[in-house]
PDB file of C-alpha atoms in Angstrom:
ATOM      1  CA  MET D   1      61.333 -35.300 129.115  1.00 51.00           C
ATOM      2  CA  ALA D   2      60.761 -38.694 127.846  1.00 64.00           C
ATOM      3  CA  VAL D   3      57.922 -38.036 125.334  1.00 60.00           C
ATOM      4  CA  ILE D   4      59.959 -35.709 123.661  1.00 64.00           C
ATOM      5  CA  SER D   5      63.248 -38.232 123.705  1.00 71.00           C
ATOM      6  CA  GLN D   6      60.588 -40.627 121.915  1.00 68.00           C
ATOM      7  CA  LEU D   7      59.520 -37.883 119.073  1.00 71.00           C
ATOM      8  CA  LEU D   8      63.377 -37.590 119.159  1.00 78.00           C
ATOM      9  CA  ARG D   9      64.045 -40.900 118.264  1.00 78.00           C
ATOM     10  CA  GLU D  10      61.075 -41.254 115.990  1.00 79.00           C
ATOM     11  CA  ARG D  11      62.164 -38.129 113.825  1.00 82.00           C
ATOM     12  CA  HIS D  12      65.611 -39.723 113.429  1.00 85.00           C
ATOM     13  CA  ALA D  13      64.131 -43.329 111.975  1.00 86.00           C
ATOM     14  CA  TYR D  14      61.762 -41.883 110.160  1.00 88.00           C
ATOM     15  CA  TYR D  15      65.167 -39.357 108.415  1.00 90.00           C
ATOM     16  CA  ARG D  16      67.090 -42.891 107.921  1.00 91.00           C
ATOM     17  CA  THR D  17      63.755 -45.147 106.437  1.00 92.00           C
ATOM     18  CA  LEU D  18      62.967 -42.257 104.425  1.00 93.00           C
ATOM     19  CA  LEU D  19      66.305 -41.519 102.848  1.00 94.00           C
ATOM     20  CA  ALA D  20      66.652 -45.512 101.957  1.00 95.00           C
ATOM     21  CA  VAL D  21      63.529 -45.880 100.654  1.00 95.00           C
ATOM     22  CA  GLU D  22      64.050 -43.034  97.837  1.00 94.00           C
ATOM     23  CA  VAL D  23      67.898 -44.790  97.720  1.00 95.00           C
ATOM     24  CA  LEU D  24      66.630 -48.106  96.605  1.00 95.00           C
ATOM     25  CA  ALA D  25      63.551 -46.196  94.533  1.00 94.00           C
ATOM     26  CA  LEU D  26      66.588 -44.343  92.707  1.00 92.00           C
ATOM     27  CA  VAL D  27      68.981 -47.024  92.389  1.00 92.00           C
ATOM     28  CA  SER D  28      65.945 -49.335  90.602  1.00 91.00           C
ATOM     29  CA  LEU D  29      64.697 -46.650  88.024  1.00 89.00           C
ATOM     30  CA  ARG D  30      66.284 -48.709  85.265  1.00 88.00           C
ATOM     31  CA  ALA D  31      65.013 -51.720  86.231  1.00 90.00           C
ATOM     32  CA  LEU D  32      61.496 -50.006  86.422  1.00 90.00           C
ATOM     33  CA  GLN D  33      61.866 -48.993  83.093  1.00 87.00           C
ATOM     34  CA  HIS D  34      60.085 -52.365  82.394  1.00 88.00           C
ATOM     35  CA  ALA D  35      57.560 -52.048  84.536  1.00 89.00           C
ATOM     36  CA  PRO D  36      56.158 -49.164  84.560  1.00 89.00           C
ATOM     37  CA  ARG D  37      53.641 -49.629  86.744  1.00 88.00           C
ATOM     38  CA  LEU D  38      55.420 -49.574  89.637  1.00 91.00           C
ATOM     39  CA  VAL D  39      56.020 -46.122  89.367  1.00 92.00           C
ATOM     40  CA  GLY D  40      53.099 -44.866  90.904  1.00 92.00           C
ATOM     41  CA  LEU D  41      53.597 -47.724  94.043  1.00 93.00           C
ATOM     42  CA  VAL D  42      57.192 -46.227  94.344  1.00 94.00           C
ATOM     43  CA  TYR D  43      55.176 -43.052  94.855  1.00 95.00           C
ATOM     44  CA  LEU D  44      52.440 -44.760  97.412  1.00 94.00           C
ATOM     45  CA  VAL D  45      55.667 -46.331  99.214  1.00 94.00           C
ATOM     46  CA  ILE D  46      57.581 -43.360  99.116  1.00 94.00           C
ATOM     47  CA  ALA D  47      54.537 -40.825 101.298  1.00 92.00           C
ATOM     48  CA  GLY D  48      53.142 -43.753 102.908  1.00 91.00           C
ATOM     49  CA  THR D  49      57.182 -43.892 105.037  1.00 90.00           C
ATOM     50  CA  ASN D  50      55.796 -40.403 106.556  1.00 83.00           C
ATOM     51  CA  VAL D  51      52.357 -42.248 107.574  1.00 83.00           C
ATOM     52  CA  LEU D  52      54.223 -45.583 108.727  1.00 82.00           C
ATOM     53  CA  MET D  53      56.790 -44.181 110.841  1.00 76.00           C
ATOM     54  CA  ALA D  54      54.184 -41.513 112.578  1.00 66.00           C
ATOM     55  CA  SER D  55      51.194 -43.503 112.975  1.00 60.00           C
ATOM     56  CA  PRO D  56      49.908 -43.535 116.014  1.00 53.00           C
ATOM     57  CA  LEU D  57      48.065 -46.944 115.727  1.00 52.00           C
ATOM     58  CA  LEU D  58      51.594 -49.050 116.084  1.00 57.00           C
ATOM     59  CA  PRO D  59      52.637 -49.749 119.343  1.00 54.00           C
ATOM     60  CA  GLN D  60      55.929 -48.491 119.663  1.00 54.00           C
ATOM     61  CA  HIS D  61      54.467 -44.716 118.396  1.00 53.00           C
ATOM     62  CA  ARG D  62      51.917 -45.425 121.899  1.00 55.00           C
ATOM     63  CA  LEU D  63      53.604 -42.246 124.118  1.00 54.00           C
ATOM     64  CA  LYS D  64      54.139 -42.824 127.717  1.00 57.00           C
ATOM     65  CA  ARG D  65      53.912 -39.689 129.828  1.00 52.00           C
ATOM     66  CA  THR D  66      55.220 -39.357 133.165  1.00 50.00           C
ATOM     67  CA  GLU D  67      52.566 -37.524 135.484  1.00 42.00           C
ATOM     68  CA  SER D  68      54.680 -34.151 135.278  1.00 46.00           C
ATOM     69  CA  GLU D  69      54.408 -34.203 131.263  1.00 48.00           C
ATOM     70  CA  LYS D  70      50.477 -35.244 131.273  1.00 52.00           C
ATOM     71  CA  SER D  71      50.197 -31.769 133.609  1.00 50.00           C
ATOM     72  CA  SER D  72      51.701 -29.933 131.048  1.00 62.00           C
ATOM     73  CA  ALA D  73      49.588 -27.680 128.780  1.00 67.00           C
ATOM     74  CA  PRO D  74      52.319 -26.521 126.601  1.00 69.00           C
ATOM     75  CA  LEU D  75      53.402 -30.214 126.115  1.00 62.00           C
ATOM     76  CA  SER D  76      49.926 -31.383 125.582  1.00 68.00           C
ATOM     77  CA  ARG D  77      48.534 -28.573 123.079  1.00 76.00           C
ATOM     78  CA  TYR D  78      51.635 -29.654 121.084  1.00 68.00           C
ATOM     79  CA  LEU D  79      51.305 -33.550 121.196  1.00 71.00           C
ATOM     80  CA  ARG D  80      47.670 -32.807 119.732  1.00 77.00           C
ATOM     81  CA  ARG D  81      49.184 -30.724 117.200  1.00 78.00           C
ATOM     82  CA  VAL D  82      51.146 -33.506 117.056  1.00 73.00           C
ATOM     83  CA  PHE D  83      48.415 -36.253 116.456  1.00 76.00           C
ATOM     84  CA  LEU D  84      46.795 -33.957 114.176  1.00 80.00           C
ATOM     85  CA  ARG D  85      49.157 -33.790 111.601  1.00 81.00           C
ATOM     86  CA  ARG D  86      49.271 -37.720 111.637  1.00 79.00           C
ATOM     87  CA  LYS D  87      45.689 -38.132 111.407  1.00 82.00           C
ATOM     88  CA  LEU D  88      45.730 -35.257 108.281  1.00 86.00           C
ATOM     89  CA  ILE D  89      48.515 -37.510 106.585  1.00 86.00           C
ATOM     90  CA  LEU D  90      47.004 -40.766 106.608  1.00 87.00           C
ATOM     91  CA  VAL D  91      43.936 -39.129 104.926  1.00 90.00           C
ATOM     92  CA  GLY D  92      45.814 -37.337 102.796  1.00 91.00           C
ATOM     93  CA  TRP D  93      47.516 -40.672 102.163  1.00 93.00           C
ATOM     94  CA  LEU D  94      44.679 -42.378 101.209  1.00 93.00           C
ATOM     95  CA  ALA D  95      43.118 -40.261  99.350  1.00 94.00           C
ATOM     96  CA  ALA D  96      46.429 -40.129  96.562  1.00 94.00           C
ATOM     97  CA  LEU D  97      45.936 -43.963  97.093  1.00 95.00           C
ATOM     98  CA  VAL D  98      42.356 -43.723  95.617  1.00 95.00           C
ATOM     99  CA  ILE D  99      43.094 -41.430  92.992  1.00 94.00           C
ATOM    100  CA  GLU D 100      46.299 -43.254  91.618  1.00 93.00           C
ATOM    101  CA  VAL D 101      44.547 -46.464  91.323  1.00 94.00           C
ATOM    102  CA  VAL D 102      41.085 -44.790  89.270  1.00 94.00           C
ATOM    103  CA  TRP D 103      43.799 -42.792  87.344  1.00 93.00           C
ATOM    104  CA  GLN D 104      45.957 -45.404  86.227  1.00 91.00           C
ATOM    105  CA  ALA D 105      42.603 -47.510  85.889  1.00 92.00           C
ATOM    106  CA  ALA D 106      41.429 -44.602  83.562  1.00 92.00           C
ATOM    107  CA  LEU D 107      44.832 -44.082  81.521  1.00 91.00           C
ATOM    108  CA  VAL D 108      44.074 -48.125  80.579  1.00 89.00           C
ATOM    109  CA  TRP D 109      40.066 -48.102  80.037  1.00 91.00           C
ATOM    110  CA  ASP D 110      38.816 -44.303  79.320  1.00 90.00           C
ATOM    111  CA  PRO D 111      41.992 -41.797  78.214  1.00 88.00           C
ATOM    112  CA  ALA D 112      39.528 -39.131  78.042  1.00 90.00           C
ATOM    113  CA  LEU D 113      38.248 -39.807  81.898  1.00 91.00           C
ATOM    114  CA  ALA D 114      42.454 -40.137  82.429  1.00 90.00           C
ATOM    115  CA  VAL D 115      42.977 -35.860  81.121  1.00 91.00           C
ATOM    116  CA  GLN D 116      40.150 -34.643  83.234  1.00 92.00           C
ATOM    117  CA  LEU D 117      41.164 -36.553  86.581  1.00 91.00           C
ATOM    118  CA  SER D 118      44.886 -35.244  85.998  1.00 91.00           C
ATOM    119  CA  ALA D 119      44.544 -32.119  87.506  1.00 91.00           C
ATOM    120  CA  PRO D 120      42.972 -33.686  90.581  1.00 93.00           C
ATOM    121  CA  HIS D 121      45.851 -35.896  91.002  1.00 93.00           C
ATOM    122  CA  LEU D 122      48.378 -33.571  89.996  1.00 93.00           C
ATOM    123  CA  VAL D 123      46.661 -31.244  93.274  1.00 94.00           C
ATOM    124  CA  ILE D 124      46.155 -34.022  95.596  1.00 95.00           C
ATOM    125  CA  TRP D 125      49.351 -35.702  95.381  1.00 94.00           C
ATOM    126  CA  LEU D 126      51.014 -31.530  95.282  1.00 93.00           C
ATOM    127  CA  VAL D 127      49.429 -31.183  98.622  1.00 93.00           C
ATOM    128  CA  LEU D 128      50.761 -34.760 100.100  1.00 93.00           C
ATOM    129  CA  MET D 129      53.942 -34.254  99.121  1.00 93.00           C
ATOM    130  CA  LEU D 130      54.530 -30.406  99.727  1.00 92.00           C
ATOM    131  CA  GLU D 131      53.362 -31.054 103.388  1.00 90.00           C
ATOM    132  CA  MET D 132      55.226 -34.023 103.615  1.00 90.00           C
ATOM    133  CA  LEU D 133      58.420 -31.502 102.436  1.00 92.00           C
ATOM    134  CA  TRP D 134      57.277 -28.595 104.399  1.00 89.00           C
ATOM    135  CA  GLY D 135      57.220 -31.228 107.776  1.00 87.00           C
ATOM    136  CA  LEU D 136      60.618 -32.573 107.107  1.00 89.00           C
ATOM    137  CA  VAL D 137      62.423 -29.011 107.151  1.00 88.00           C
ATOM    138  CA  ASN D 138      60.040 -27.661 110.148  1.00 85.00           C
ATOM    139  CA  SER D 139      61.656 -30.609 112.058  1.00 84.00           C
ATOM    140  CA  LEU D 140      65.461 -30.224 110.419  1.00 86.00           C
ATOM    141  CA  ALA D 141      65.094 -26.839 111.651  1.00 82.00           C
ATOM    142  CA  ALA D 142      64.003 -27.594 115.717  1.00 78.00           C
ATOM    143  CA  GLU D 143      66.721 -30.523 115.186  1.00 79.00           C
ATOM    144  CA  PRO D 144      69.395 -29.554 118.667  1.00 76.00           C
ATOM    145  CA  LEU D 145      72.129 -31.018 117.624  1.00 76.00           C
ATOM    146  CA  PHE D 146      74.449 -31.351 113.957  1.00 76.00           C
ATOM    147  CA  ASN D 147      74.754 -34.791 113.427  1.00 82.00           C
ATOM    148  CA  GLY D 148      74.435 -37.660 111.192  1.00 84.00           C
ATOM    149  CA  ASP D 149      70.686 -37.960 111.896  1.00 87.00           C
ATOM    150  CA  LEU D 150      70.178 -34.564 110.324  1.00 87.00           C
ATOM    151  CA  LEU D 151      72.113 -34.915 107.134  1.00 89.00           C
ATOM    152  CA  MET D 152      70.385 -37.761 106.291  1.00 91.00           C
ATOM    153  CA  GLY D 153      67.438 -36.152 106.734  1.00 90.00           C
ATOM    154  CA  ALA D 154      68.509 -33.107 104.795  1.00 91.00           C
ATOM    155  CA  ALA D 155      69.600 -35.516 101.888  1.00 93.00           C
ATOM    156  CA  ALA D 156      65.721 -37.427 101.886  1.00 93.00           C
ATOM    157  CA  GLY D 157      64.306 -33.880 101.331  1.00 93.00           C
ATOM    158  CA  TYR D 158      66.285 -32.970  98.526  1.00 94.00           C
ATOM    159  CA  LEU D 159      65.645 -36.610  96.925  1.00 95.00           C
ATOM    160  CA  LEU D 160      62.089 -35.695  97.885  1.00 95.00           C
ATOM    161  CA  VAL D 161      61.939 -32.809  95.769  1.00 94.00           C
ATOM    162  CA  GLY D 162      63.411 -34.811  92.721  1.00 94.00           C
ATOM    163  CA  PHE D 163      59.897 -37.233  93.177  1.00 95.00           C
ATOM    164  CA  ILE D 164      57.403 -34.402  93.592  1.00 94.00           C
ATOM    165  CA  GLY D 165      58.542 -33.161  89.949  1.00 93.00           C
ATOM    166  CA  GLY D 166      58.096 -36.197  88.451  1.00 93.00           C
ATOM    167  CA  VAL D 167      54.854 -36.708  89.990  1.00 93.00           C
ATOM    168  CA  VAL D 168      54.416 -32.943  88.143  1.00 92.00           C
ATOM    169  CA  LEU D 169      55.788 -33.886  85.061  1.00 92.00           C
ATOM    170  CA  ASN D 170      54.113 -36.964  84.666  1.00 92.00           C
ATOM    171  CA  SER D 171      50.592 -35.183  85.383  1.00 91.00           C
ATOM    172  CA  LEU D 172      52.198 -32.833  82.623  1.00 90.00           C
ATOM    173  CA  LEU D 173      52.461 -35.378  80.578  1.00 90.00           C
ATOM    174  CA  VAL D 174      48.802 -36.708  80.170  1.00 90.00           C
ATOM    175  CA  LEU D 175      47.655 -33.161  80.073  1.00 89.00           C
ATOM    176  CA  GLU D 176      50.300 -32.195  77.177  1.00 87.00           C
ATOM    177  CA  PRO D 177      51.903 -35.346  75.734  1.00 86.00           C
ATOM    178  CA  ALA D 178      53.391 -32.517  72.898  1.00 84.00           C
ATOM    179  CA  ALA D 179      54.791 -30.660  75.418  1.00 85.00           C
ATOM    180  CA  PHE D 180      57.890 -34.094  75.594  1.00 86.00           C
ATOM    181  CA  ASN D 181      60.207 -35.744  73.542  1.00 83.00           C
ATOM    182  CA  LEU D 182      58.622 -39.242  73.941  1.00 80.00           C
ATOM    183  CA  ALA D 183      60.518 -42.277  72.214  1.00 75.00           C
ATOM    184  CA  ALA D 184      58.486 -44.423  70.228  1.00 70.00           C
ATOM    185  CA  ARG D 185      59.011 -48.099  72.393  1.00 68.00           C
ATOM    186  CA  PRO D 186      56.283 -50.935  70.776  1.00 66.00           C
ATOM    187  CA  SER D 187      54.196 -51.474  74.288  1.00 71.00           C
ATOM    188  CA  ASN D 188      50.696 -51.160  74.418  1.00 79.00           C
ATOM    189  CA  LEU D 189      50.462 -49.426  77.516  1.00 82.00           C
ATOM    190  CA  PRO D 190      49.576 -45.657  77.442  1.00 85.00           C
ATOM    191  CA  ASP D 191      52.192 -42.861  77.676  1.00 81.00           C
ATOM    192  CA  GLY D 192      51.530 -41.715  81.194  1.00 85.00           C
ATOM    193  CA  ILE D 193      52.268 -45.132  82.104  1.00 88.00           C
ATOM    194  CA  ARG D 194      54.725 -46.392  79.988  1.00 88.00           C
ATOM    195  CA  HIS D 195      56.906 -43.291  80.185  1.00 88.00           C
ATOM    196  CA  ALA D 196      56.583 -42.759  83.960  1.00 90.00           C
ATOM    197  CA  PRO D 197      60.016 -43.791  84.691  1.00 91.00           C
ATOM    198  CA  ALA D 198      61.826 -41.592  82.112  1.00 90.00           C
ATOM    199  CA  ILE D 199      59.721 -38.896  83.642  1.00 91.00           C
ATOM    200  CA  LEU D 200      61.064 -39.365  86.824  1.00 92.00           C
ATOM    201  CA  GLY D 201      64.227 -39.225  85.838  1.00 91.00           C
ATOM    202  CA  ALA D 202      64.102 -36.450  83.671  1.00 90.00           C
ATOM    203  CA  SER D 203      62.664 -34.397  87.034  1.00 92.00           C
ATOM    204  CA  PHE D 204      66.043 -35.349  88.755  1.00 93.00           C
ATOM    205  CA  ALA D 205      68.036 -34.127  85.711  1.00 90.00           C
ATOM    206  CA  SER D 206      65.570 -30.738  86.674  1.00 89.00           C
ATOM    207  CA  LEU D 207      66.640 -30.900  90.387  1.00 91.00           C
ATOM    208  CA  THR D 208      70.304 -31.006  89.298  1.00 86.00           C
ATOM    209  CA  THR D 209      69.976 -28.247  86.593  1.00 80.00           C
ATOM    210  CA  LEU D 210      71.415 -30.362  84.252  1.00 79.00           C
ATOM    211  CA  GLY D 211      68.138 -30.601  82.165  1.00 77.00           C
ATOM    212  CA  SER D 212      66.606 -33.645  80.354  1.00 79.00           C
ATOM    213  CA  PRO D 213      66.127 -33.890  76.371  1.00 82.00           C
ATOM    214  CA  LEU D 214      62.884 -35.610  77.089  1.00 84.00           C
ATOM    215  CA  LEU D 215      61.371 -31.990  77.642  1.00 84.00           C
ATOM    216  CA  LYS D 216      61.090 -30.000  74.620  1.00 83.00           C
ATOM    217  CA  ALA D 217      62.637 -26.726  74.840  1.00 78.00           C
ATOM    218  CA  GLY D 218      60.177 -24.947  73.100  1.00 76.00           C
ATOM    219  CA  SER D 219      56.593 -25.805  75.335  1.00 81.00           C
ATOM    220  CA  LEU D 220      56.299 -23.454  77.765  1.00 86.00           C
ATOM    221  CA  THR D 221      54.308 -26.495  80.013  1.00 85.00           C
ATOM    222  CA  SER D 222      57.722 -28.722  80.169  1.00 84.00           C
ATOM    223  CA  LEU D 223      59.594 -25.138  80.281  1.00 86.00           C
ATOM    224  CA  THR D 224      57.571 -24.589  83.191  1.00 88.00           C
ATOM    225  CA  GLY D 225      57.803 -27.423  85.472  1.00 88.00           C
ATOM    226  CA  SER D 226      61.623 -27.954  84.641  1.00 88.00           C
ATOM    227  CA  VAL D 227      61.903 -24.446  86.165  1.00 89.00           C
ATOM    228  CA  ALA D 228      59.398 -24.891  88.723  1.00 91.00           C
ATOM    229  CA  ILE D 229      61.361 -28.325  89.827  1.00 92.00           C
ATOM    230  CA  THR D 230      64.619 -26.570  89.870  1.00 91.00           C
ATOM    231  CA  ILE D 231      63.373 -23.255  91.412  1.00 92.00           C
ATOM    232  CA  VAL D 232      62.223 -25.325  94.259  1.00 92.00           C
ATOM    233  CA  GLY D 233      65.393 -27.617  94.926  1.00 92.00           C
ATOM    234  CA  GLN D 234      67.150 -24.383  94.775  1.00 92.00           C
ATOM    235  CA  LEU D 235      65.687 -22.870  97.341  1.00 91.00           C
ATOM    236  CA  TYR D 236      65.480 -25.818  99.701  1.00 91.00           C
ATOM    237  CA  LEU D 237      69.029 -26.359  99.537  1.00 89.00           C
ATOM    238  CA  ALA D 238      69.569 -22.727 100.793  1.00 88.00           C
ATOM    239  CA  ILE D 239      67.059 -22.760 103.018  1.00 86.00           C
ATOM    240  CA  ILE D 240      68.820 -26.417 104.515  1.00 84.00           C
ATOM    241  CA  ILE D 241      71.990 -24.745 104.309  1.00 82.00           C
ATOM    242  CA  ALA D 242      71.620 -21.332 105.894  1.00 79.00           C
ATOM    243  CA  GLY D 243      69.695 -23.117 108.484  1.00 73.00           C
ATOM    244  CA  VAL D 244      72.294 -25.485 109.678  1.00 68.00           C
ATOM    245  CA  LEU D 245      75.230 -23.190 109.239  1.00 60.00           C
ATOM    246  CA  GLY D 246      73.552 -21.179 110.971  1.00 61.00           C
ATOM    247  CA  LYS D 247      72.950 -23.339 113.841  1.00 58.00           C
ATOM    248  CA  PRO D 248      76.568 -22.914 115.494  1.00 54.00           C
ATOM    249  CA  ARG D 249      76.286 -19.102 115.379  1.00 49.00           C
ATOM    250  CA  GLN D 250      72.468 -18.963 117.258  1.00 53.00           C
ATOM    251  CA  LYS D 251      74.093 -21.506 119.680  1.00 52.00           C
ATOM    252  CA  LYS D 252      76.868 -18.760 120.175  1.00 51.00           C
ATOM    253  CA  ALA D 253      75.042 -16.013 120.252  1.00 47.00           C
ATOM    254  CA  ALA D 254      72.339 -16.959 122.412  1.00 47.00           C
ATOM    255  CA  ALA D 255      75.663 -18.210 124.981  1.00 49.00           C
ATOM    256  CA  ARG D 256      76.606 -15.044 124.620  1.00 48.00           C
ATOM    257  CA  SER D 257      74.311 -12.736 125.149  1.00 46.00           C
ATOM    258  CA  GLU D 258      73.025 -14.620 128.231  1.00 48.00           C
ATOM    259  CA  HIS D 259      76.391 -13.763 129.661  1.00 44.00           C
ATOM    260  CA  PRO D 260      76.834 -10.950 131.549  1.00 47.00           C
ATOM    261  CA  LEU D 261      80.111 -10.048 129.973  1.00 41.00           C
ATOM    262  CA  GLY D 262      78.083 -10.925 126.399  1.00 44.00           C
ATOM    263  CA  GLN D 263      74.917  -8.488 127.729  1.00 45.00           C
ATOM    264  CA  ARG D 264      76.933  -5.786 128.711  1.00 44.00           C
ATOM    265  CA  ALA D 265      79.290  -5.972 125.178  1.00 40.00           C
ATOM    266  CA  SER D 266      75.726  -5.698 123.728  1.00 45.00           C
ATOM    267  CA  ALA D 267      74.169  -2.854 125.775  1.00 43.00           C
ATOM    268  CA  LEU D 268      77.790  -1.328 124.749  1.00 35.00           C
ATOM    269  CA  ARG D 269      77.407  -2.287 120.805  1.00 40.00           C
ATOM    270  CA  ARG D 270      73.640  -0.374 121.049  1.00 42.00           C
ATOM    271  CA  ILE D 271      74.650   2.905 122.757  1.00 42.00           C
ATOM    272  CA  GLY D 272      77.820   3.476 120.429  1.00 42.00           C
ATOM    273  CA  PRO D 273      81.264   4.625 121.301  1.00 40.00           C
ATOM    274  CA  ASN D 274      81.844   7.989 123.810  1.00 43.00           C
ATOM    275  CA  ARG D 275      82.185  10.671 122.222  1.00 41.00           C
ATOM    276  CA  ARG D 276      84.003  13.336 124.329  1.00 40.00           C
TER     277      ARG D 276
END
């Protein structure tokens, strides 16, 4: 079907773009230490990739259906869900943009207000990024073939967990600075901005189970954040590996079940061996 093929092409383009943006952000991590304000922009660009690559406002994303597809009720319901999800993602990204700008301004001008805004800042970003991760996992599970696009999508999802952890740890840093071992650096910027690149690096260190010296060992706050990042990352790998490795076996099992001999063998296995 033409519409499904177009959606599949858009999905694969999204995998490639998201992975490229994430890799570029990681490569630029050292340079970001000299411009820590841009870390918030990096998070917005990563989340904005999902908006840009699935925006119904762009001409290349306007679906053209044939007459048979227009009369298909299941396809129409599916497309309504797709467009509703795209609108919700756009609303979530705009909310993240507003809270990020207000939060960073409060860090500079009113630290007490920034502490109060850290909880809603964390919640909005978590909802947006986790929904993005969940949609990515569902898309990978629905891939018909095991190919390079699937691998790039899986890699993009794994790196996305690290960036989600960076948002979490950065908010925890503002809420409880004593939970982190922060190096003293001559700067007029608040800790939530100045140490954002190092905190992002600590998130990826937790993701790969190496650990980071920035996270204070005796602090329950930093330990909870680090363990949560590690668990989500390992759980993501387990789900993706099970889905990718199980896909060929599922196809073979489905092919055998559709074959008459396969159906007969399945029936015999259910009945069990004849006993005399």
